[in-house]
Coordinates of C-alpha atoms and ligand atoms in Angstrom, one line a residue:
M543 CA -55.7 95.2 -21.1
E544 CA -54.6 92.4 -23.6
I545 CA -55.4 89.5 -21.2
S546 CA -58.4 90.9 -20.0
R547 CA -59.9 91.2 -23.6
L548 CA -58.7 87.8 -24.6
S549 CA -60.2 86.3 -21.4
R550 CA -63.4 87.6 -22.1
E551 CA -63.6 86.5 -25.8
I552 CA -62.6 82.9 -24.9
G553 CA -64.6 82.8 -21.5
I554 CA -61.9 81.6 -19.2
Q555 CA -59.7 82.9 -16.6
I556 CA -56.1 83.7 -17.8
G557 CA -53.3 83.8 -15.4
L558 CA -49.5 85.3 -15.8
L559 CA -46.9 84.6 -13.6
L560 CA -44.5 87.4 -13.5
S561 CA -40.8 87.4 -12.2
R562 CA -39.4 90.0 -10.0
Q563 CA -38.2 91.7 -13.1
G564 CA -41.6 91.8 -14.4
M565 CA -40.8 89.2 -17.2
V566 CA -43.7 86.8 -17.9
E567 CA -42.5 83.4 -17.0
Y568 CA -45.7 81.4 -17.3
V569 CA -49.1 81.9 -18.9
I570 CA -52.0 79.7 -17.5
A571 CA -55.2 79.1 -19.2
G572 CA -57.8 78.1 -16.5
T573 CA -61.6 77.5 -16.8
A574 CA -64.6 80.1 -16.4
T575 CA -64.2 80.0 -12.8
G576 CA -61.0 78.9 -11.6
L577 CA -57.1 78.5 -12.6
S578 CA -54.9 75.6 -11.4
I579 CA -51.1 76.5 -11.1
P580 CA -48.4 74.2 -12.1
G581 CA -46.0 72.7 -9.4
L582 CA -43.6 75.5 -8.8
E583 CA -41.1 73.6 -6.6
R584 CA -39.1 72.5 -9.5
M585 CA -38.9 76.1 -11.1
R586 CA -37.6 77.8 -8.0
T587 CA -34.9 80.0 -8.7
H588 CA -35.4 82.6 -6.0
P589 CA -33.6 82.2 -2.6
G590 CA -35.9 83.8 -0.1
R591 CA -39.0 82.7 1.6
L592 CA -41.2 84.0 -1.2
Q593 CA -41.4 82.4 -4.7
G594 CA -40.1 85.4 -6.6
L595 CA -43.3 85.1 -8.8
R596 CA -46.6 87.3 -8.8
L597 CA -49.7 86.0 -10.1
I598 CA -51.9 88.3 -12.0
H599 CA -55.1 86.6 -13.3
T600 CA -58.4 87.5 -14.5
H601 CA -62.1 86.9 -12.9
L602 CA -64.8 87.0 -15.4
G603 CA -67.2 89.2 -13.7
P604 CA -67.3 91.3 -10.3
G605 CA -65.7 89.8 -7.3
G606 CA -62.3 89.8 -5.6
L607 CA -60.0 87.1 -4.5
D608 CA -61.7 84.2 -3.4
F609 CA -60.5 81.6 -0.5
E610 CA -58.8 79.4 -3.3
D611 CA -56.6 82.3 -4.6
L612 CA -55.7 83.1 -1.0
T613 CA -54.8 79.5 -0.4
D614 CA -52.6 79.5 -3.6
L615 CA -50.8 82.7 -2.5
A616 CA -50.0 81.1 0.9
K617 CA -49.3 77.6 -0.2
L618 CA -47.0 78.6 -3.2
R619 CA -45.7 81.5 -1.2
L620 CA -46.3 83.8 -4.2
D621 CA -44.9 87.4 -4.1
M622 CA -48.4 88.8 -4.7
I623 CA -51.5 87.8 -6.2
Y624 CA -53.9 90.0 -8.2
A625 CA -57.4 89.1 -9.4
I626 CA -58.4 91.6 -12.3
E627 CA -62.2 91.8 -12.9
V628 CA -63.2 91.7 -16.6
M629 CA -66.0 93.8 -17.6
D630 CA -68.7 92.5 -20.2
N631 CA -67.1 94.7 -22.9
G632 CA -63.6 93.3 -22.1
D633 CA -62.1 95.9 -20.5
P634 CA -60.4 95.6 -17.0
G635 CA -62.2 96.7 -13.9
D636 CA -61.0 96.8 -10.4
A637 CA -57.8 94.9 -9.4
H638 CA -57.8 93.1 -6.2
G639 CA -54.4 92.3 -4.6
A640 CA -53.1 90.4 -1.7
H641 CA -49.7 89.5 -0.1
L642 CA -48.6 87.4 2.6
L643 CA -47.7 88.4 6.1
P644 CA -44.7 87.7 8.3
A645 CA -45.6 84.7 10.4
G646 CA -46.7 85.5 13.9
E647 CA -48.7 84.4 16.8
E648 CA -51.6 86.5 16.0
G649 CA -52.6 84.2 13.0
A650 CA -53.1 86.5 10.0
V651 CA -51.5 84.9 7.0
W652 CA -52.3 87.4 4.2
N653 CA -53.4 91.0 3.8
V654 CA -55.9 91.9 1.1
L655 CA -55.4 95.1 -0.3
D656 CA -58.4 97.5 -1.3
P657 CA -59.5 97.2 -4.8
A658 CA -58.3 99.8 -7.2
P659 CA -58.9 100.6 -10.8
T660 CA -56.6 98.4 -12.9
F661 CA -55.0 101.3 -14.9
R662 CA -54.1 103.2 -11.6
L663 CA -52.1 100.4 -10.0
D664 CA -49.1 102.1 -8.9
L665 CA -47.6 100.1 -6.1
P666 CA -43.7 100.4 -6.1
F667 CA -43.5 96.8 -6.3
D668 CA -39.9 96.3 -6.1
E669 CA -39.3 98.1 -2.8
F670 CA -42.3 96.9 -1.3
I671 CA -41.5 93.2 -2.0
T672 CA -38.0 93.4 -1.0
A673 CA -38.8 94.9 2.3
L674 CA -41.7 92.6 2.8
E675 CA -39.5 89.5 2.1
A676 CA -36.8 90.8 4.5
E677 CA -39.4 91.0 7.2
I678 CA -40.7 87.5 6.6
N679 CA -37.2 86.1 6.4
R680 CA -36.4 87.7 9.8
K681 CA -39.6 86.5 11.3
H682 CA -39.0 83.0 9.9
K683 CA -35.3 82.8 11.4
A684 CA -36.4 84.1 14.9
L685 CA -39.1 81.4 15.0
S686 CA -37.1 78.6 13.8
R687 CA -34.1 79.4 16.5
G688 CA -34.5 76.1 18.4
A689 CA -33.2 74.2 15.7
G690 CA -34.6 70.7 15.4
E691 CA -37.4 71.7 17.5
D692 CA -40.9 70.9 16.4
R693 CA -43.5 73.5 16.4
A694 CA -46.8 71.8 16.4
I695 CA -50.6 72.4 16.1
L696 CA -52.6 69.7 18.4
V697 CA -55.8 68.4 17.0
A698 CA -58.5 66.5 18.8
V699 CA -61.9 65.4 17.8
V700 CA -64.4 65.0 20.6
P701 CA -68.0 64.1 20.6
S702 CA -68.7 66.8 23.2
L703 CA -66.6 69.0 25.4
S704 CA -67.0 67.0 28.4
E705 CA -64.9 66.6 31.4
D706 CA -63.1 63.5 29.7
A707 CA -62.4 65.6 26.5
K708 CA -60.8 68.4 28.5
I709 CA -58.5 66.0 30.4
A710 CA -57.6 64.2 27.2
I711 CA -56.7 67.5 25.6
S712 CA -54.7 68.8 28.5
E713 CA -53.0 65.5 28.7
L714 CA -52.0 65.7 25.1
Q715 CA -50.4 69.2 25.7
S716 CA -48.3 68.0 28.4
L717 CA -47.3 64.9 26.4
A718 CA -46.3 67.2 23.5
K719 CA -44.4 69.5 25.8
S720 CA -42.5 66.5 27.4
A721 CA -41.5 65.4 23.9
G722 CA -39.8 68.9 23.3
I723 CA -42.5 70.1 21.0
T724 CA -43.6 73.8 21.0
V725 CA -47.4 73.9 21.1
L726 CA -48.7 76.8 18.9
D727 CA -52.3 76.0 19.0
T728 CA -54.6 73.3 20.0
I729 CA -57.8 72.9 17.8
V730 CA -60.5 70.8 19.3
Q731 CA -63.4 69.8 16.8
R732 CA -66.7 68.5 18.1
R733 CA -68.2 65.9 16.0
E734 CA -69.9 62.6 16.6
K735 CA -67.3 60.4 14.8
P736 CA -63.8 61.2 13.4
D737 CA -64.2 61.4 9.6
P738 CA -63.0 58.1 8.1
K739 CA -60.4 59.6 5.8
Y740 CA -59.6 63.0 7.1
I741 CA -60.3 62.7 10.9
V742 CA -61.6 66.3 11.1
G743 CA -63.0 66.4 7.4
K744 CA -61.1 67.9 4.2
G745 CA -62.1 71.4 4.7
K746 CA -61.1 71.5 8.3
V747 CA -57.7 70.0 7.2
S748 CA -57.0 72.9 4.5
E749 CA -58.1 75.6 7.3
I750 CA -55.6 73.9 9.7
S751 CA -52.8 74.1 7.0
I752 CA -53.4 77.7 6.6
K753 CA -53.2 78.3 10.2
A754 CA -50.0 76.3 10.3
L755 CA -48.7 78.6 7.6
A756 CA -49.6 81.5 9.7
L757 CA -48.0 80.1 12.8
D758 CA -44.9 78.6 11.0
A759 CA -45.8 75.2 12.2
N760 CA -44.0 72.1 11.0
L761 CA -46.2 69.3 12.5
L762 CA -49.6 68.3 13.1
V763 CA -50.4 65.9 16.3
F764 CA -53.6 64.1 16.4
D765 CA -55.2 62.8 19.8
Q766 CA -56.8 60.1 17.7
E767 CA -54.9 57.0 16.6
L768 CA -54.3 57.4 12.9
S769 CA -54.4 54.4 10.4
P770 CA -51.5 54.6 8.0
S771 CA -54.0 55.8 5.2
Q772 CA -55.5 58.5 7.3
A773 CA -52.2 60.0 8.2
R774 CA -51.2 59.9 4.5
S775 CA -54.4 61.5 3.5
V776 CA -54.2 64.3 6.2
S777 CA -50.5 64.8 5.5
E778 CA -51.3 65.3 1.7
V779 CA -53.9 67.9 2.0
A780 CA -52.2 69.7 5.0
E781 CA -48.8 69.3 3.4
L782 CA -47.3 68.8 6.7
R783 CA -45.7 66.0 8.8
V784 CA -48.6 64.4 10.8
I785 CA -48.3 62.3 13.9
D786 CA -50.7 60.6 16.3
R787 CA -50.7 60.3 20.1
T788 CA -49.1 56.9 20.0
Q789 CA -46.2 58.1 18.0
L790 CA -45.9 61.0 20.3
I791 CA -45.6 58.7 23.3
L792 CA -43.2 56.5 21.6
D793 CA -41.0 59.5 21.0
I794 CA -41.1 60.3 24.5
F795 CA -40.2 56.8 25.4
A796 CA -37.3 56.9 22.9
R797 CA -35.9 60.0 24.5
R798 CA -36.1 58.8 28.0
A799 CA -34.8 55.0 27.6
K800 CA -31.3 54.8 29.1
T801 CA -30.7 51.0 29.5
K802 CA -30.2 48.7 26.8
E803 CA -33.4 46.9 27.5
G804 CA -35.5 49.9 27.4
K805 CA -34.0 50.9 24.3
I806 CA -34.6 47.7 22.6
Q807 CA -38.1 47.5 23.7
V808 CA -38.9 51.2 22.5
E809 CA -37.2 50.6 19.0
L810 CA -39.4 47.5 18.7
A811 CA -42.6 49.5 19.3
Q812 CA -41.5 52.2 16.9
L813 CA -40.7 49.7 14.5
R814 CA -44.0 47.7 14.8
Y815 CA -45.9 51.1 14.7
N816 CA -44.3 52.6 11.8
M817 CA -43.8 49.7 9.6
P818 CA -47.3 49.7 8.0
R819 CA -46.7 53.5 7.7
L820 CA -43.5 52.7 5.9
V821 CA -45.2 50.6 3.1
G822 CA -48.3 52.4 3.2
K823 CA -46.5 55.5 1.3
N824 CA -46.8 53.6 -1.8
P825 CA -49.5 50.8 -2.2
F826 CA -48.2 50.1 -5.8
L827 CA -44.7 49.1 -4.6
S828 CA -45.7 47.1 -1.7
R829 CA -48.1 45.1 -3.9
L830 CA -45.0 44.3 -5.9
A831 CA -42.8 43.6 -2.9
G832 CA -43.6 39.9 -2.8
G833 CA -43.3 39.4 -6.5
I834 CA -40.3 38.3 -8.5
G835 CA -37.9 40.9 -9.9
T836 CA -38.5 43.5 -7.3
R837 CA -35.0 43.1 -6.1
G838 CA -33.2 44.8 -9.1
P839 CA -31.6 47.8 -9.5
G840 CA -35.0 49.7 -10.0
E841 CA -35.7 48.8 -6.4
S842 CA -36.9 51.8 -4.4
R843 CA -35.5 53.4 -1.2
L844 CA -38.7 52.5 0.7
E845 CA -38.5 48.9 -0.2
V846 CA -35.0 48.7 1.1
D847 CA -35.9 50.5 4.2
R848 CA -38.8 48.2 4.7
R849 CA -36.7 45.2 4.5
K850 CA -34.0 46.5 6.8
A851 CA -36.9 47.2 9.3
K852 CA -38.1 43.8 9.1
N853 CA -34.6 42.3 9.6
R854 CA -33.9 44.7 12.6
M855 CA -37.4 43.8 14.2
T856 CA -36.8 40.0 14.0
R857 CA -33.4 40.7 15.8
L858 CA -35.0 42.9 18.5
E859 CA -37.7 40.4 19.0
R860 CA -35.3 37.7 19.8
E861 CA -33.4 40.2 22.0
T862 CA -36.6 40.8 24.0
R863 CA -37.3 37.1 24.3
G864 CA -33.9 36.9 25.9
I865 CA -34.8 39.6 28.3
S866 CA -38.0 38.1 29.4
R867 CA -36.1 34.8 30.1
K868 CA -33.4 36.6 32.1
R869 CA -35.9 38.5 34.1
R870 CA -37.9 35.2 34.8
L871 CA -34.6 33.5 36.1
T872 CA -34.0 36.6 38.4
R873 CA -37.5 36.4 39.7
L874 CA -37.3 32.6 40.2
R875 CA -34.0 33.2 42.1
R876 CA -36.0 35.9 44.1
S877 CA -39.0 33.8 44.9
R878 CA -36.7 30.9 46.2
G879 CA -35.2 33.4 48.6
E880 CA -38.8 34.2 49.5
V881 CA -38.0 38.1 49.5
P882 CA -41.5 39.6 49.2
V883 CA -41.8 42.0 46.5
I884 CA -43.7 45.2 46.4
S885 CA -44.3 47.0 43.2
I886 CA -45.1 50.8 42.8
I887 CA -47.5 51.5 40.2
G888 CA -49.8 54.4 39.2
Y889 CA -50.5 57.0 36.7
T890 CA -47.6 58.7 35.0
N891 CA -46.1 61.5 37.1
S892 CA -48.0 60.7 40.4
G893 CA -44.7 60.4 42.3
K894 CA -43.7 56.7 42.2
S895 CA -40.0 57.3 41.7
T896 CA -40.0 59.8 44.4
L897 CA -41.8 57.4 46.8
L898 CA -39.1 54.7 46.0
N899 CA -36.3 57.2 46.5
T900 CA -37.4 58.3 50.0
L901 CA -38.4 54.9 51.2
T902 CA -35.1 53.4 50.2
K903 CA -33.0 56.6 50.4
S904 CA -31.8 56.1 46.8
R905 CA -31.9 58.5 43.9
V906 CA -33.4 57.2 40.7
L907 CA -34.6 59.9 38.5
A908 CA -37.8 61.6 39.3
A909 CA -39.0 64.6 37.4
D910 CA -42.1 66.7 36.6
M911 CA -43.1 65.3 33.2
P912 CA -44.9 62.2 32.0
F913 CA -42.7 59.2 31.5
A914 CA -39.7 60.1 33.5
T915 CA -39.2 56.5 34.4
L916 CA -38.6 54.0 31.4
D917 CA -36.2 51.7 32.9
P918 CA -37.6 50.8 36.3
S919 CA -35.4 49.8 39.2
S920 CA -35.6 47.6 42.1
K921 CA -34.5 48.3 45.7
R922 CA -34.2 46.5 48.9
L923 CA -36.2 47.9 52.0
R924 CA -35.8 46.9 55.4
F925 CA -38.7 47.5 57.8
P926 CA -38.2 48.5 61.4
R927 CA -39.2 44.8 62.7
D928 CA -36.6 43.3 60.5
V929 CA -38.8 42.4 57.6
E930 CA -36.9 42.7 54.2
V931 CA -38.6 43.3 51.0
I932 CA -37.8 44.2 47.4
I933 CA -39.6 47.2 46.3
T934 CA -39.9 48.0 42.5
D935 CA -40.9 51.0 40.2
T936 CA -42.7 50.8 37.2
V937 CA -43.3 52.8 33.8
G938 CA -46.1 55.2 34.5
F939 CA -49.7 54.3 33.3
I940 CA -51.9 56.6 31.0
R941 CA -55.2 56.2 29.8
D942 CA -55.6 54.4 26.5
L943 CA -52.3 52.8 26.6
P944 CA -51.9 51.9 23.0
N945 CA -51.5 48.3 22.3
D946 CA -48.1 48.2 20.8
L947 CA -46.7 50.1 23.8
R948 CA -48.3 47.7 26.2
A949 CA -46.7 44.8 24.2
A950 CA -43.5 46.7 24.3
F951 CA -43.3 46.8 28.1
M952 CA -44.7 43.3 28.6
A953 CA -41.2 42.3 29.8
T954 CA -41.2 44.9 32.5
L955 CA -45.0 44.7 33.4
E956 CA -44.8 40.9 33.8
E957 CA -42.9 41.3 36.9
L958 CA -46.0 42.9 38.4
E959 CA -47.4 39.3 38.5
D960 CA -44.9 38.3 41.1
A961 CA -45.5 41.3 43.4
N962 CA -47.1 40.4 46.6
L963 CA -48.5 43.9 47.0
L964 CA -49.0 46.7 44.6
L965 CA -48.7 50.1 45.9
E966 CA -50.8 52.4 43.9
V967 CA -49.7 56.0 44.0
I968 CA -52.3 58.7 43.1
D969 CA -51.6 62.3 43.0
L970 CA -53.8 64.0 45.3
S971 CA -53.0 67.6 43.7
D972 CA -54.5 66.3 40.4
P973 CA -57.9 67.8 39.7
H974 CA -58.8 64.7 37.8
L975 CA -57.6 62.0 40.2
E976 CA -60.8 59.9 40.1
Y977 CA -60.8 59.7 36.5
R978 CA -57.0 58.6 36.5
M979 CA -57.7 56.0 39.3
Q980 CA -60.6 54.5 36.8
A981 CA -57.8 54.6 34.0
V982 CA -55.4 52.7 36.2
D983 CA -58.0 50.2 37.2
E984 CA -58.6 49.5 33.6
I985 CA -55.1 48.9 32.8
L986 CA -54.6 46.6 35.8
K987 CA -57.6 44.7 34.4
Q988 CA -56.0 44.3 31.0
L989 CA -53.0 43.1 32.6
N990 CA -55.2 40.7 34.6
L991 CA -53.9 42.0 38.0
Q992 CA -57.2 43.4 39.3
D993 CA -57.2 40.8 42.1
K994 CA -53.9 41.5 43.5
Q995 CA -53.6 42.9 46.9
R996 CA -53.3 46.7 46.6
L997 CA -52.7 49.7 48.6
K998 CA -53.8 53.1 47.7
V999 CA -51.2 55.6 48.4
F1000 CA -52.6 59.2 48.0
N1001 CA -49.3 61.4 47.3
K1002 CA -48.4 65.0 47.3
A1003 CA -50.7 65.7 50.5
D1004 CA -48.6 68.8 50.9
R1005 CA -50.3 70.2 48.0
C1006 CA -53.9 70.1 48.9
P1007 CA -55.8 71.0 52.0
P1008 CA -55.5 68.3 54.8
D1009 CA -59.4 67.8 55.1
F1010 CA -59.4 67.0 51.3
A1011 CA -56.9 64.3 51.9
E1012 CA -58.9 62.9 54.7
T1013 CA -62.3 62.9 52.7
I1014 CA -60.4 61.0 49.8
T1015 CA -58.7 58.3 52.1
R1016 CA -62.0 57.8 53.9
R1017 CA -63.8 57.3 50.7
Y1018 CA -61.3 55.0 49.0
G1019 CA -59.3 53.7 51.9
G1020 CA -55.3 53.8 51.8
V1021 CA -52.9 56.3 53.3
A1022 CA -52.1 59.9 52.5
I1023 CA -48.5 61.0 52.2
S1024 CA -46.2 63.2 50.7
A1025 CA -43.3 61.5 49.1
L1026 CA -41.0 64.3 49.4
D1027 CA -41.1 64.2 53.1
R1028 CA -39.9 61.2 54.8
S1029 CA -41.7 62.1 58.1
T1030 CA -45.2 61.6 56.6
L1031 CA -44.4 58.0 55.4
K1032 CA -44.7 56.4 58.9
P1033 CA -48.5 55.2 58.5
L1034 CA -47.6 53.8 54.9
I1035 CA -44.5 52.1 56.5
E1036 CA -46.5 50.5 59.2
K1037 CA -49.1 49.5 56.8
M1038 CA -46.9 47.8 54.5
E1039 CA -45.0 46.0 57.4
S1040 CA -48.2 44.7 59.1
F1041 CA -49.2 43.3 55.7
F1042 CA -46.1 41.1 55.6
L1043 CA -46.1 40.3 59.4
E1044 CA -49.7 39.0 59.1
K1045 CA -48.8 36.7 56.3
Ligands
GTP1546 N1 -45.4 68.8 46.0 C1 -45.1 67.2 45.8 N2 -44.5 67.0 44.7 C2 -44.1 65.7 44.6 C3 -44.3 64.7 45.6 N3 -44.0 63.6 45.2 C4 -43.5 63.6 43.9 N4 -43.4 64.9 43.6 C5 -43.2 65.7 42.3 O1 -44.0 65.0 41.1 C6 -43.2 64.9 40.1 C7 -43.1 63.5 39.5 O2 -42.5 62.5 40.3 P1 -42.0 61.3 39.8 O3 -41.6 60.6 41.2 O4 -40.9 61.4 38.8 O5 -43.3 60.5 39.2 P2 -43.6 58.9 38.6 O6 -44.8 58.7 39.2 O7 -42.3 58.3 39.0 O8 -43.7 59.6 37.3 P3 -43.2 58.8 35.8 O9 -42.0 58.0 36.1 O10 -42.8 59.8 34.9 O11 -44.3 58.0 35.5 C8 -41.8 65.4 40.5 O12 -41.6 66.6 40.0 C9 -41.6 65.2 41.8 O13 -40.8 66.1 42.6 C10 -45.1 65.1 46.8 O14 -45.3 64.4 47.8 N5 -45.2 66.6 46.8
MG1547 MG1 -40.8 57.4 37.6

């Protein structure tokens, strides 16, 4: 009653934050149309998933809770929010209430109650909120069971929903899964060009952040490469961790790298990519970084991290140069012995390692996921007519291979220069195989390997009708095989052998 009258008198919104016990903790004076709530994190005393505070505020004139009110409810995790209409004479009119809902896959974040005359509000608040909070806590626990697992919403901006766009989206999904991320939703926005600051636009970012609350997501993954400042802007509005496709791939690489060499290469690529993001956080500090007096006791954690990162990068760079040198020597020795080299290349997950295994009866890791191979191996292979070759596996290719990643694997990819023959493995069961062949062509061009002798090997023939394999091999040349079945490899072996016999 009182705040309603006062609110009318001075013509602004007034808000009260009440504790569970009904004590007024805060009084907030707003403007005629809005109210801004102070940061609540610092005054958090309540242990549950809700804030332990409900907001009751006035609206001058008719109209219930607006989107901003509901966003406040969700972001601040208020117990409840009420908007009380103030009539012209200062009397309170209807009260509009809303509360949060337990997180679920269905996506509703809040429940808006029917308006009721303010003086007839008789919700048994205590019981209600205790039960609601218990349910929210329970759901939250159930959802976060896989501790350390990321729950993400994927975001892509495409000019139109073309075939290319669909492939890109499904590829992003499979990368996310391969990185151990639970994908809760994929948001695809059609727009000519990404927004320079927020990629999908600021409004859309807020919308996504509400969705993230509903699904209890803790991560946004963008298909677009984000500049450090874009990542920061988006993450500030969304109040979530934000990564892009490159970081996702780097994360997968980091999980898979087993050898010392592989680990060094991945860590270096990660540092290179994340370094500007490390400084970017506080432009003011980084401007200071070069100056005098930055090394004092007031030095920020960030600057320490940055310098550590720099030192580590220098060390790793030295080590990769060592790796390159060592590899060059091995290659030299090999070429002196004149053992020809066949390199297996191709899109990730096409079956390269499986083929190496079946051909040479070895057991390198082959698995149904992108980037199973990070540390490629070489094996010897003897053909029936006594020709011996070295056959090597390679890191899988992927469309738009980010520059930093390509640089990281240069040492490995350099070896392809020495190959006498490239076996390009293509997955016949892939509905987008032609698109992927194109991507492989492009990467070969970037590596300046487009003129190397190449044999197309159409793999997984067991997973497609025989006439399809025939049509494709007729169109592109090459052989169809099933790398899982040694008996299908005969034509391939013959082709490889004749390639070396003719020489
Ligand atoms: N049905 C069928 N599956 C196959 C065949 N060849 C490989 N696969 C499967 O395809 C998946 C990927 O095989 P890998 O050999 O790991 O593929 P890769 O090209 O080395 O992949 P990355 O190293 O991750 O780039 C595995 O689950 C294999 O079992 C085949 O001829 N037929
Ligand atoms: Mg492999």
